[in-house]
């Protein structure tokens, strides 16, 4: 069944938890779609997990469109959300609508996601007015890494928690169809989830949200360096990849691969009819 904004909304109402995972390419999106994930996020985290940058700031619109188009070719039923990269919407409302439109037209996304609260409400409203669903993103918003002084849990003081709660109400009023809550105390995320009529999707925000999102390389055990506290490893895919790659190296070097099973044969008479030129 195709997932839409309406599906997410009815999941909130019925208490059926929303599942969201990141994907950045055709093959992974197709697998996730076949597994039945509700929503695929083409996150600007691709800057870190696919392109090797230190943070998400260098990611461009061209990067996002390229990866979003690959994902939408693979996902038939999942609702695909594409991240708006740093400085593609903060500058002004025109840029925000223009770039959101590109992610829909050129990338085939069903919705866009952008970071921030009150300060981006004008942009959210304008994008929604252009008939593009917007997912907001509050709390530990990675594009603000320099302002935060690192990837730190947000909303721990009364003042900061109040600002996030107020922002949540404002982005809903501006027309956002859902909000990602990242890196905030679980109790705050639960309060926000109860106050909002739109779904909340948490990452490092406890289990009181309407759904969860994780970066797939983290949850499948492909990334092994720094793993945040909120990540649960549901599989050890890196170990399986290493086993396969090491077996390939060993068999290729030993000459046991390819065996007859993986080789094309040719009838003897055709082979012997070949003229050998000097
Ligand atoms: O870019 C991303 O992957 C994200 C998730 C961490 C929510 O924004």
PDB file of C-alpha atoms and ligand atoms in Angstrom:
ATOM      1  CA  UNK A   1       0.000   0.000   0.000  1.00  0.00           C
ATOM      2  CA  UNK A   2       1.289   3.458  -0.935  1.00  0.00           C
ATOM      3  CA  UNK A   3       2.220   5.625   2.053  1.00  0.00           C
ATOM      4  CA  UNK A   4       1.158   9.269   1.906  1.00  0.00           C
ATOM      5  CA  UNK A   5       0.799  12.233   4.267  1.00  0.00           C
ATOM      6  CA  UNK A   6      -2.672  10.876   5.072  1.00  0.00           C
ATOM      7  CA  UNK A   7      -1.208   7.471   6.023  1.00  0.00           C
ATOM      8  CA  UNK A   8       1.180   9.082   8.503  1.00  0.00           C
ATOM      9  CA  UNK A   9      -1.617  11.162   9.992  1.00  0.00           C
ATOM     10  CA  UNK A  10      -3.890   8.151  10.413  1.00  0.00           C
ATOM     11  CA  UNK A  11      -1.007   6.208  11.998  1.00  0.00           C
ATOM     12  CA  UNK A  12      -0.687   8.969  14.592  1.00  0.00           C
ATOM     13  CA  UNK A  13      -4.407   8.805  15.286  1.00  0.00           C
ATOM     14  CA  UNK A  14      -4.503   5.007  15.580  1.00  0.00           C
ATOM     15  CA  UNK A  15      -1.234   4.690  17.495  1.00  0.00           C
ATOM     16  CA  UNK A  16       0.396   2.567  14.755  1.00  0.00           C
ATOM     17  CA  UNK A  17       4.061   3.618  15.020  1.00  0.00           C
ATOM     18  CA  UNK A  18       5.610   5.187  11.924  1.00  0.00           C
ATOM     19  CA  UNK A  19       8.830   3.609  10.656  1.00  0.00           C
ATOM     20  CA  UNK A  20      11.335   5.791   8.823  1.00  0.00           C
ATOM     21  CA  UNK A  21      14.867   4.902   7.688  1.00  0.00           C
ATOM     22  CA  UNK A  22      17.387   6.848   5.672  1.00  0.00           C
ATOM     23  CA  UNK A  23      18.415   5.635   2.213  1.00  0.00           C
ATOM     24  CA  UNK A  24      20.549   7.249  -0.442  1.00  0.00           C
ATOM     25  CA  UNK A  25      20.550   4.818  -3.381  1.00  0.00           C
ATOM     26  CA  UNK A  26      18.268   2.668  -5.571  1.00  0.00           C
ATOM     27  CA  UNK A  27      19.211  -0.782  -4.248  1.00  0.00           C
ATOM     28  CA  UNK A  28      18.863   0.082  -0.561  1.00  0.00           C
ATOM     29  CA  UNK A  29      15.592   1.958  -1.140  1.00  0.00           C
ATOM     30  CA  UNK A  30      14.167  -1.034  -3.045  1.00  0.00           C
ATOM     31  CA  UNK A  31      15.071  -3.429  -0.201  1.00  0.00           C
ATOM     32  CA  UNK A  32      13.572  -1.118   2.438  1.00  0.00           C
ATOM     33  CA  UNK A  33      10.442  -0.656   0.367  1.00  0.00           C
ATOM     34  CA  UNK A  34      10.066  -4.433  -0.039  1.00  0.00           C
ATOM     35  CA  UNK A  35      10.490  -4.830   3.747  1.00  0.00           C
ATOM     36  CA  UNK A  36       7.563  -2.442   4.267  1.00  0.00           C
ATOM     37  CA  UNK A  37       9.116   0.638   5.846  1.00  0.00           C
ATOM     38  CA  UNK A  38       6.550   3.500   5.838  1.00  0.00           C
ATOM     39  CA  UNK A  39       8.880   6.340   5.028  1.00  0.00           C
ATOM     40  CA  UNK A  40      12.329   6.754   3.498  1.00  0.00           C
ATOM     41  CA  UNK A  41      14.347   9.845   4.336  1.00  0.00           C
ATOM     42  CA  UNK A  42      17.010  10.907   1.871  1.00  0.00           C
ATOM     43  CA  UNK A  43      18.866  12.666   4.650  1.00  0.00           C
ATOM     44  CA  UNK A  44      21.631  15.186   4.164  1.00  0.00           C
ATOM     45  CA  UNK A  45      23.452  12.769   6.498  1.00  0.00           C
ATOM     46  CA  UNK A  46      24.508  11.379   3.110  1.00  0.00           C
ATOM     47  CA  UNK A  47      27.280  13.966   3.331  1.00  0.00           C
ATOM     48  CA  UNK A  48      28.761  11.980   6.206  1.00  0.00           C
ATOM     49  CA  UNK A  49      27.834   8.336   5.534  1.00  0.00           C
ATOM     50  CA  UNK A  50      28.041   8.341   1.719  1.00  0.00           C
ATOM     51  CA  UNK A  51      30.470  11.155   0.879  1.00  0.00           C
ATOM     52  CA  UNK A  52      32.789  11.119   3.901  1.00  0.00           C
ATOM     53  CA  UNK A  53      32.388  14.738   5.048  1.00  0.00           C
ATOM     54  CA  UNK A  54      32.759  15.641   8.734  1.00  0.00           C
ATOM     55  CA  UNK A  55      29.245  17.090   8.907  1.00  0.00           C
ATOM     56  CA  UNK A  56      26.246  17.814   6.662  1.00  0.00           C
ATOM     57  CA  UNK A  57      27.170  21.412   5.788  1.00  0.00           C
ATOM     58  CA  UNK A  58      28.957  20.810   2.443  1.00  0.00           C
ATOM     59  CA  UNK A  59      26.006  18.892   0.934  1.00  0.00           C
ATOM     60  CA  UNK A  60      24.625  20.585  -2.199  1.00  0.00           C
ATOM     61  CA  UNK A  61      21.261  20.630  -3.953  1.00  0.00           C
ATOM     62  CA  UNK A  62      22.849  18.614  -6.771  1.00  0.00           C
ATOM     63  CA  UNK A  63      23.937  15.915  -4.259  1.00  0.00           C
ATOM     64  CA  UNK A  64      20.414  15.777  -2.831  1.00  0.00           C
ATOM     65  CA  UNK A  65      18.677  15.602  -6.209  1.00  0.00           C
ATOM     66  CA  UNK A  66      21.064  12.911  -7.490  1.00  0.00           C
ATOM     67  CA  UNK A  67      20.505  10.640  -4.464  1.00  0.00           C
ATOM     68  CA  UNK A  68      16.776  11.406  -4.134  1.00  0.00           C
ATOM     69  CA  UNK A  69      16.161  10.421  -7.764  1.00  0.00           C
ATOM     70  CA  UNK A  70      17.953   7.096  -7.173  1.00  0.00           C
ATOM     71  CA  UNK A  71      15.845   6.415  -4.070  1.00  0.00           C
ATOM     72  CA  UNK A  72      12.522   7.268  -5.712  1.00  0.00           C
ATOM     73  CA  UNK A  73      13.345   4.893  -8.593  1.00  0.00           C
ATOM     74  CA  UNK A  74      13.642   2.087  -6.014  1.00  0.00           C
ATOM     75  CA  UNK A  75      10.811   2.932  -3.612  1.00  0.00           C
ATOM     76  CA  UNK A  76       7.357   2.048  -4.884  1.00  0.00           C
ATOM     77  CA  UNK A  77       5.282   2.302  -1.695  1.00  0.00           C
ATOM     78  CA  UNK A  78       7.309   4.256   0.853  1.00  0.00           C
ATOM     79  CA  UNK A  79       6.699   7.971   1.368  1.00  0.00           C
ATOM     80  CA  UNK A  80       9.987   9.591   0.310  1.00  0.00           C
ATOM     81  CA  UNK A  81      11.162  12.710   2.143  1.00  0.00           C
ATOM     82  CA  UNK A  82      14.198  14.628   0.852  1.00  0.00           C
ATOM     83  CA  UNK A  83      16.304  16.866   3.066  1.00  0.00           C
ATOM     84  CA  UNK A  84      16.845  20.470   2.033  1.00  0.00           C
ATOM     85  CA  UNK A  85      20.607  21.026   2.377  1.00  0.00           C
ATOM     86  CA  UNK A  86      22.288  23.808   4.341  1.00  0.00           C
ATOM     87  CA  UNK A  87      21.686  27.260   2.777  1.00  0.00           C
ATOM     88  CA  UNK A  88      19.080  26.004   0.303  1.00  0.00           C
ATOM     89  CA  UNK A  89      16.223  27.556   2.371  1.00  0.00           C
ATOM     90  CA  UNK A  90      17.693  29.686   5.187  1.00  0.00           C
ATOM     91  CA  UNK A  91      18.556  32.516   2.760  1.00  0.00           C
ATOM     92  CA  UNK A  92      15.004  33.531   1.765  1.00  0.00           C
ATOM     93  CA  UNK A  93      11.518  32.309   0.915  1.00  0.00           C
ATOM     94  CA  UNK A  94      12.160  32.319  -2.845  1.00  0.00           C
ATOM     95  CA  UNK A  95      15.182  30.007  -2.494  1.00  0.00           C
ATOM     96  CA  UNK A  96      13.191  27.732  -0.173  1.00  0.00           C
ATOM     97  CA  UNK A  97      10.271  27.283  -2.591  1.00  0.00           C
ATOM     98  CA  UNK A  98      12.520  27.030  -5.649  1.00  0.00           C
ATOM     99  CA  UNK A  99      14.781  24.380  -4.088  1.00  0.00           C
ATOM    100  CA  UNK A 100      11.904  22.425  -2.544  1.00  0.00           C
ATOM    101  CA  UNK A 101      10.348  22.352  -6.005  1.00  0.00           C
ATOM    102  CA  UNK A 102      13.543  20.940  -7.510  1.00  0.00           C
ATOM    103  CA  UNK A 103      13.577  18.058  -4.995  1.00  0.00           C
ATOM    104  CA  UNK A 104      10.012  17.200  -6.044  1.00  0.00           C
ATOM    105  CA  UNK A 105      10.360  17.773  -9.816  1.00  0.00           C
ATOM    106  CA  UNK A 106      13.893  16.480 -10.400  1.00  0.00           C
ATOM    107  CA  UNK A 107      14.249  14.088  -7.458  1.00  0.00           C
ATOM    108  CA  UNK A 108      10.708  12.708  -7.392  1.00  0.00           C
ATOM    109  CA  UNK A 109      10.405  13.195  -3.604  1.00  0.00           C
ATOM    110  CA  UNK A 110       6.953  13.328  -2.003  1.00  0.00           C
ATOM    111  CA  UNK A 111       7.934  15.842   0.696  1.00  0.00           C
ATOM    112  CA  UNK A 112      10.897  17.911   1.846  1.00  0.00           C
ATOM    113  CA  UNK A 113      12.433  18.269   5.294  1.00  0.00           C
ATOM    114  CA  UNK A 114      14.091  21.364   6.693  1.00  0.00           C
ATOM    115  CA  UNK A 115      15.632  22.232  10.051  1.00  0.00           C
ATOM    116  CA  UNK A 116      14.526  24.954  12.456  1.00  0.00           C
ATOM    117  CA  UNK A 117      11.519  26.425  14.233  1.00  0.00           C
ATOM    118  CA  UNK A 118      10.094  29.962  14.327  1.00  0.00           C
ATOM    119  CA  UNK A 119      12.911  31.295  12.126  1.00  0.00           C
ATOM    120  CA  UNK A 120      11.879  29.115   9.140  1.00  0.00           C
ATOM    121  CA  UNK A 121       8.078  29.280   9.520  1.00  0.00           C
ATOM    122  CA  UNK A 122       7.765  31.719   6.616  1.00  0.00           C
ATOM    123  CA  UNK A 123       9.620  29.248   4.406  1.00  0.00           C
ATOM    124  CA  UNK A 124       7.463  26.315   5.608  1.00  0.00           C
ATOM    125  CA  UNK A 125       4.276  28.255   4.874  1.00  0.00           C
ATOM    126  CA  UNK A 126       5.437  29.246   1.385  1.00  0.00           C
ATOM    127  CA  UNK A 127       6.531  25.703   0.468  1.00  0.00           C
ATOM    128  CA  UNK A 128       3.226  24.272   1.744  1.00  0.00           C
ATOM    129  CA  UNK A 129       1.386  26.941  -0.286  1.00  0.00           C
ATOM    130  CA  UNK A 130       3.198  25.541  -3.327  1.00  0.00           C
ATOM    131  CA  UNK A 131       1.519  22.176  -2.537  1.00  0.00           C
ATOM    132  CA  UNK A 132       4.703  20.558  -1.245  1.00  0.00           C
ATOM    133  CA  UNK A 133       4.416  18.725   2.104  1.00  0.00           C
ATOM    134  CA  UNK A 134       7.038  19.824   4.626  1.00  0.00           C
ATOM    135  CA  UNK A 135       8.529  17.774   7.455  1.00  0.00           C
ATOM    136  CA  UNK A 136      10.124  20.003  10.104  1.00  0.00           C
ATOM    137  CA  UNK A 137      13.154  19.045  12.228  1.00  0.00           C
ATOM    138  CA  UNK A 138      13.729  20.306  15.799  1.00  0.00           C
ATOM    139  CA  UNK A 139      16.178  19.679  18.647  1.00  0.00           C
ATOM    140  CA  UNK A 140      19.668  18.597  17.661  1.00  0.00           C
ATOM    141  CA  UNK A 141      19.516  19.949  14.128  1.00  0.00           C
ATOM    142  CA  UNK A 142      22.818  18.909  12.509  1.00  0.00           C
ATOM    143  CA  UNK A 143      23.021  21.955  10.209  1.00  0.00           C
ATOM    144  CA  UNK A 144      23.449  24.062  13.380  1.00  0.00           C
ATOM    145  CA  UNK A 145      26.492  22.064  14.528  1.00  0.00           C
ATOM    146  CA  UNK A 146      28.692  25.167  14.646  1.00  0.00           C
ATOM    147  CA  UNK A 147      26.115  27.198  16.567  1.00  0.00           C
ATOM    148  CA  UNK A 148      25.661  24.332  19.067  1.00  0.00           C
ATOM    149  CA  UNK A 149      29.431  23.767  19.387  1.00  0.00           C
ATOM    150  CA  UNK A 150      29.106  20.085  18.445  1.00  0.00           C
ATOM    151  CA  UNK A 151      26.485  17.343  18.217  1.00  0.00           C
ATOM    152  CA  UNK A 152      24.980  17.828  21.684  1.00  0.00           C
ATOM    153  CA  UNK A 153      21.636  16.847  23.201  1.00  0.00           C
ATOM    154  CA  UNK A 154      19.291  19.880  23.110  1.00  0.00           C
ATOM    155  CA  UNK A 155      16.430  21.074  25.323  1.00  0.00           C
ATOM    156  CA  UNK A 156      17.943  20.166  28.677  1.00  0.00           C
ATOM    157  CA  UNK A 157      17.293  23.532  30.391  1.00  0.00           C
ATOM    158  CA  UNK A 158      13.774  24.866  31.041  1.00  0.00           C
ATOM    159  CA  UNK A 159      14.397  27.751  28.648  1.00  0.00           C
ATOM    160  CA  UNK A 160      15.694  25.566  25.803  1.00  0.00           C
ATOM    161  CA  UNK A 161      12.954  22.973  26.320  1.00  0.00           C
ATOM    162  CA  UNK A 162      10.297  25.727  26.216  1.00  0.00           C
ATOM    163  CA  UNK A 163      11.787  27.091  22.954  1.00  0.00           C
ATOM    164  CA  UNK A 164      11.583  23.629  21.321  1.00  0.00           C
ATOM    165  CA  UNK A 165       8.000  23.163  22.525  1.00  0.00           C
ATOM    166  CA  UNK A 166       7.035  26.631  21.221  1.00  0.00           C
ATOM    167  CA  UNK A 167       8.796  25.923  17.910  1.00  0.00           C
ATOM    168  CA  UNK A 168       6.870  22.661  17.574  1.00  0.00           C
ATOM    169  CA  UNK A 169       3.570  24.535  17.904  1.00  0.00           C
ATOM    170  CA  UNK A 170       4.733  27.171  15.397  1.00  0.00           C
ATOM    171  CA  UNK A 171       5.880  24.762  12.680  1.00  0.00           C
ATOM    172  CA  UNK A 172       2.563  22.923  12.987  1.00  0.00           C
ATOM    173  CA  UNK A 173       0.716  26.211  12.606  1.00  0.00           C
ATOM    174  CA  UNK A 174       2.866  27.041   9.561  1.00  0.00           C
ATOM    175  CA  UNK A 175       1.615  23.847   7.896  1.00  0.00           C
ATOM    176  CA  UNK A 176       4.274  21.178   8.514  1.00  0.00           C
ATOM    177  CA  UNK A 177       2.841  17.666   8.033  1.00  0.00           C
ATOM    178  CA  UNK A 178       5.232  15.994  10.520  1.00  0.00           C
ATOM    179  CA  UNK A 179       8.270  16.803  12.625  1.00  0.00           C
ATOM    180  CA  UNK A 180      11.510  14.959  13.320  1.00  0.00           C
ATOM    181  CA  UNK A 181      12.610  15.383  16.948  1.00  0.00           C
ATOM    182  CA  UNK A 182      16.318  14.693  17.286  1.00  0.00           C
ATOM    183  CA  UNK A 183      18.535  14.476  20.362  1.00  0.00           C
ATOM    184  CA  UNK A 184      16.184  15.752  23.047  1.00  0.00           C
ATOM    185  CA  UNK A 185      15.089  14.267  26.402  1.00  0.00           C
ATOM    186  CA  UNK A 186      12.387  11.607  26.032  1.00  0.00           C
ATOM    187  CA  UNK A 187      10.018  13.394  28.424  1.00  0.00           C
ATOM    188  CA  UNK A 188      10.120  16.565  26.298  1.00  0.00           C
ATOM    189  CA  UNK A 189       9.493  14.582  23.094  1.00  0.00           C
ATOM    190  CA  UNK A 190       6.509  12.881  24.757  1.00  0.00           C
ATOM    191  CA  UNK A 191       4.994  16.228  25.780  1.00  0.00           C
ATOM    192  CA  UNK A 192       5.451  17.586  22.233  1.00  0.00           C
ATOM    193  CA  UNK A 193       3.919  14.417  20.743  1.00  0.00           C
ATOM    194  CA  UNK A 194       0.853  14.782  22.970  1.00  0.00           C
ATOM    195  CA  UNK A 195       0.452  18.500  22.180  1.00  0.00           C
ATOM    196  CA  UNK A 196       0.756  18.198  18.384  1.00  0.00           C
ATOM    197  CA  UNK A 197      -1.869  16.903  15.986  1.00  0.00           C
ATOM    198  CA  UNK A 198       0.845  16.123  13.383  1.00  0.00           C
ATOM    199  CA  UNK A 199       3.091  13.040  13.826  1.00  0.00           C
ATOM    200  CA  UNK A 200       6.442  13.266  15.600  1.00  0.00           C
ATOM    201  CA  UNK A 201       9.279  11.026  14.410  1.00  0.00           C
ATOM    202  CA  UNK A 202      12.059  10.608  16.946  1.00  0.00           C
ATOM    203  CA  UNK A 203      15.767   9.930  16.717  1.00  0.00           C
ATOM    204  CA  UNK A 204      17.420   9.993  20.115  1.00  0.00           C
ATOM    205  CA  UNK A 205      14.134  11.287  21.539  1.00  0.00           C
ATOM    206  CA  UNK A 206      12.785   8.216  23.348  1.00  0.00           C
ATOM    207  CA  UNK A 207       9.823   5.995  22.578  1.00  0.00           C
ATOM    208  CA  UNK A 208       7.030   8.487  23.263  1.00  0.00           C
ATOM    209  CA  UNK A 209       7.120   9.736  19.658  1.00  0.00           C
ATOM    210  CA  UNK A 210       4.665   8.651  16.944  1.00  0.00           C
ATOM    211  CA  UNK A 211       7.481   6.991  15.013  1.00  0.00           C
ATOM    212  CA  UNK A 212      11.219   6.436  14.834  1.00  0.00           C
ATOM    213  CA  UNK A 213      13.956   7.169  12.321  1.00  0.00           C
ATOM    214  CA  UNK A 214      17.534   5.889  12.150  1.00  0.00           C
ATOM    215  CA  UNK A 215      20.432   6.226   9.725  1.00  0.00           C
ATOM    216  CA  UNK A 216      20.550   2.798   8.083  1.00  0.00           C
ATOM    217  CA  UNK A 217      24.333   2.423   8.186  1.00  0.00           C
ATOM    218  CA  UNK A 218      24.151   2.814  11.975  1.00  0.00           C
ATOM    219  CA  UNK A 219      21.229   0.462  12.635  1.00  0.00           C
ATOM    220  CA  UNK A 220      22.526  -2.262  10.308  1.00  0.00           C
ATOM    221  CA  UNK A 221      26.049  -2.182  11.745  1.00  0.00           C
ATOM    222  CA  UNK A 222      27.837  -0.802   8.690  1.00  0.00           C
ATOM    223  CA  UNK A 223      29.340   2.101  10.623  1.00  0.00           C
ATOM    224  CA  UNK A 224      31.546   1.015  13.472  1.00  0.00           C
ATOM    225  CA  UNK A 225      33.462   4.129  14.558  1.00  0.00           C
ATOM    226  CA  UNK A 226      31.392   6.508  16.702  1.00  0.00           C
ATOM    227  CA  UNK A 227      27.933   5.130  17.483  1.00  0.00           C
ATOM    228  CA  UNK A 228      25.595   7.490  19.387  1.00  0.00           C
ATOM    229  CA  UNK A 229      23.837   6.184  22.537  1.00  0.00           C
ATOM    230  CA  UNK A 230      20.413   6.196  20.840  1.00  0.00           C
ATOM    231  CA  UNK A 231      21.437   3.830  18.030  1.00  0.00           C
ATOM    232  CA  UNK A 232      20.447   0.202  18.344  1.00  0.00           C
ATOM    233  CA  UNK A 233      22.328  -2.141  16.048  1.00  0.00           C
ATOM    234  CA  UNK A 234      19.706  -4.467  14.540  1.00  0.00           C
ATOM    235  CA  UNK A 235      22.203  -6.413  12.364  1.00  0.00           C
ATOM    236  CA  UNK A 236      25.948  -6.761  11.766  1.00  0.00           C
ATOM    237  CA  UNK A 237      26.119  -6.140   8.048  1.00  0.00           C
ATOM    238  CA  UNK A 238      29.747  -4.970   8.051  1.00  0.00           C
ATOM    239  CA  UNK A 239      30.809  -8.358   9.475  1.00  0.00           C
ATOM    240  CA  UNK A 240      28.842 -10.171   6.761  1.00  0.00           C
ATOM    241  CA  UNK A 241      30.350  -7.953   4.044  1.00  0.00           C
ATOM    242  CA  UNK A 242      33.863  -8.578   5.351  1.00  0.00           C
ATOM    243  CA  UNK A 243      33.273 -12.352   5.359  1.00  0.00           C
ATOM    244  CA  UNK A 244      32.103 -12.229   1.740  1.00  0.00           C
ATOM    245  CA  UNK A 245      34.894  -9.927   0.561  1.00  0.00           C
ATOM    246  CA  UNK A 246      37.599 -11.978   2.293  1.00  0.00           C
ATOM    247  CA  UNK A 247      36.215 -15.222   0.787  1.00  0.00           C
ATOM    248  CA  UNK A 248      36.241 -13.598  -2.683  1.00  0.00           C
ATOM    249  CA  UNK A 249      39.877 -12.485  -2.261  1.00  0.00           C
ATOM    250  CA  UNK A 250      40.934 -15.916  -1.050  1.00  0.00           C
ATOM    251  CA  UNK A 251      39.142 -17.880  -3.835  1.00  0.00           C
ATOM    252  CA  UNK A 252      40.298 -15.512  -6.588  1.00  0.00           C
ATOM    253  CA  UNK A 253      43.906 -15.771  -5.462  1.00  0.00           C
ATOM    254  CA  UNK A 254      43.624 -19.567  -5.161  1.00  0.00           C
ATOM    255  CA  UNK A 255      42.113 -19.782  -8.674  1.00  0.00           C
ATOM    256  CA  UNK A 256      39.008 -21.597  -7.404  1.00  0.00           C
ATOM    257  CA  UNK A 257      36.796 -18.722  -8.508  1.00  0.00           C
ATOM    258  CA  UNK A 258      35.308 -18.691 -11.081  1.00  0.00           C
ATOM    259  CA  UNK A 259      34.586 -22.426 -11.191  1.00  0.00           C
ATOM    260  CA  UNK A 260      32.682 -24.131 -14.042  1.00  0.00           C
ATOM    261  CA  UNK A 261      29.385 -23.191 -12.366  1.00  0.00           C
ATOM    262  CA  UNK A 262      30.110 -19.490 -12.957  1.00  0.00           C
ATOM    263  CA  UNK A 263      31.660 -19.837 -16.438  1.00  0.00           C
ATOM    264  CA  UNK A 264      30.163 -19.724 -19.975  1.00  0.00           C
ATOM    265  CA  UNK A 265      31.077 -22.722 -22.172  1.00  0.00           C
ATOM    266  CA  UNK A 266      31.365 -22.986 -25.968  1.00  0.00           C
ATOM    267  CA  UNK A 267      30.726 -26.020 -28.231  1.00  0.00           C
ATOM    268  CA  UNK A 268      33.979 -27.784 -29.188  1.00  0.00           C
ATOM    269  CA  UNK A 269      33.286 -27.609 -33.007  1.00  0.00           C
ATOM    270  CA  UNK A 270      32.867 -23.827 -32.937  1.00  0.00           C
ATOM    271  CA  UNK A 271      35.996 -23.474 -30.899  1.00  0.00           C
ATOM    272  CA  UNK A 272      38.054 -25.634 -33.273  1.00  0.00           C
ATOM    273  CA  UNK A 273      36.736 -23.707 -36.325  1.00  0.00           C
ATOM    274  CA  UNK A 274      38.340 -20.472 -35.135  1.00  0.00           C
ATOM    275  CA  UNK A 275      41.146 -19.179 -37.368  1.00  0.00           C
ATOM    276  CA  UNK A 276      44.172 -18.091 -35.421  1.00  0.00           C
ATOM    277  CA  UNK A 277      45.807 -15.046 -37.017  1.00  0.00           C
ATOM    278  CA  UNK A 278      49.517 -14.467 -36.499  1.00  0.00           C
TER     279      UNK A 278
HETATM  280  O1  LIG B   1      19.986  13.701   7.608  1.00  0.00           O
HETATM  281  C1  LIG B   1      19.435  12.816   8.271  1.00  0.00           C
HETATM  282  O2  LIG B   1      19.674  11.616   8.114  1.00  0.00           O
HETATM  283  C2  LIG B   1      18.481  13.225   9.289  1.00  0.00           C
HETATM  284  C3  LIG B   1      18.073  12.194  10.285  1.00  0.00           C
HETATM  285  C4  LIG B   1      19.175  11.978  11.243  1.00  0.00           C
HETATM  286  C5  LIG B   1      16.800  12.535  10.939  1.00  0.00           C
HETATM  287  O3  LIG B   1      18.078  14.344   9.325  1.00  0.00           O
END
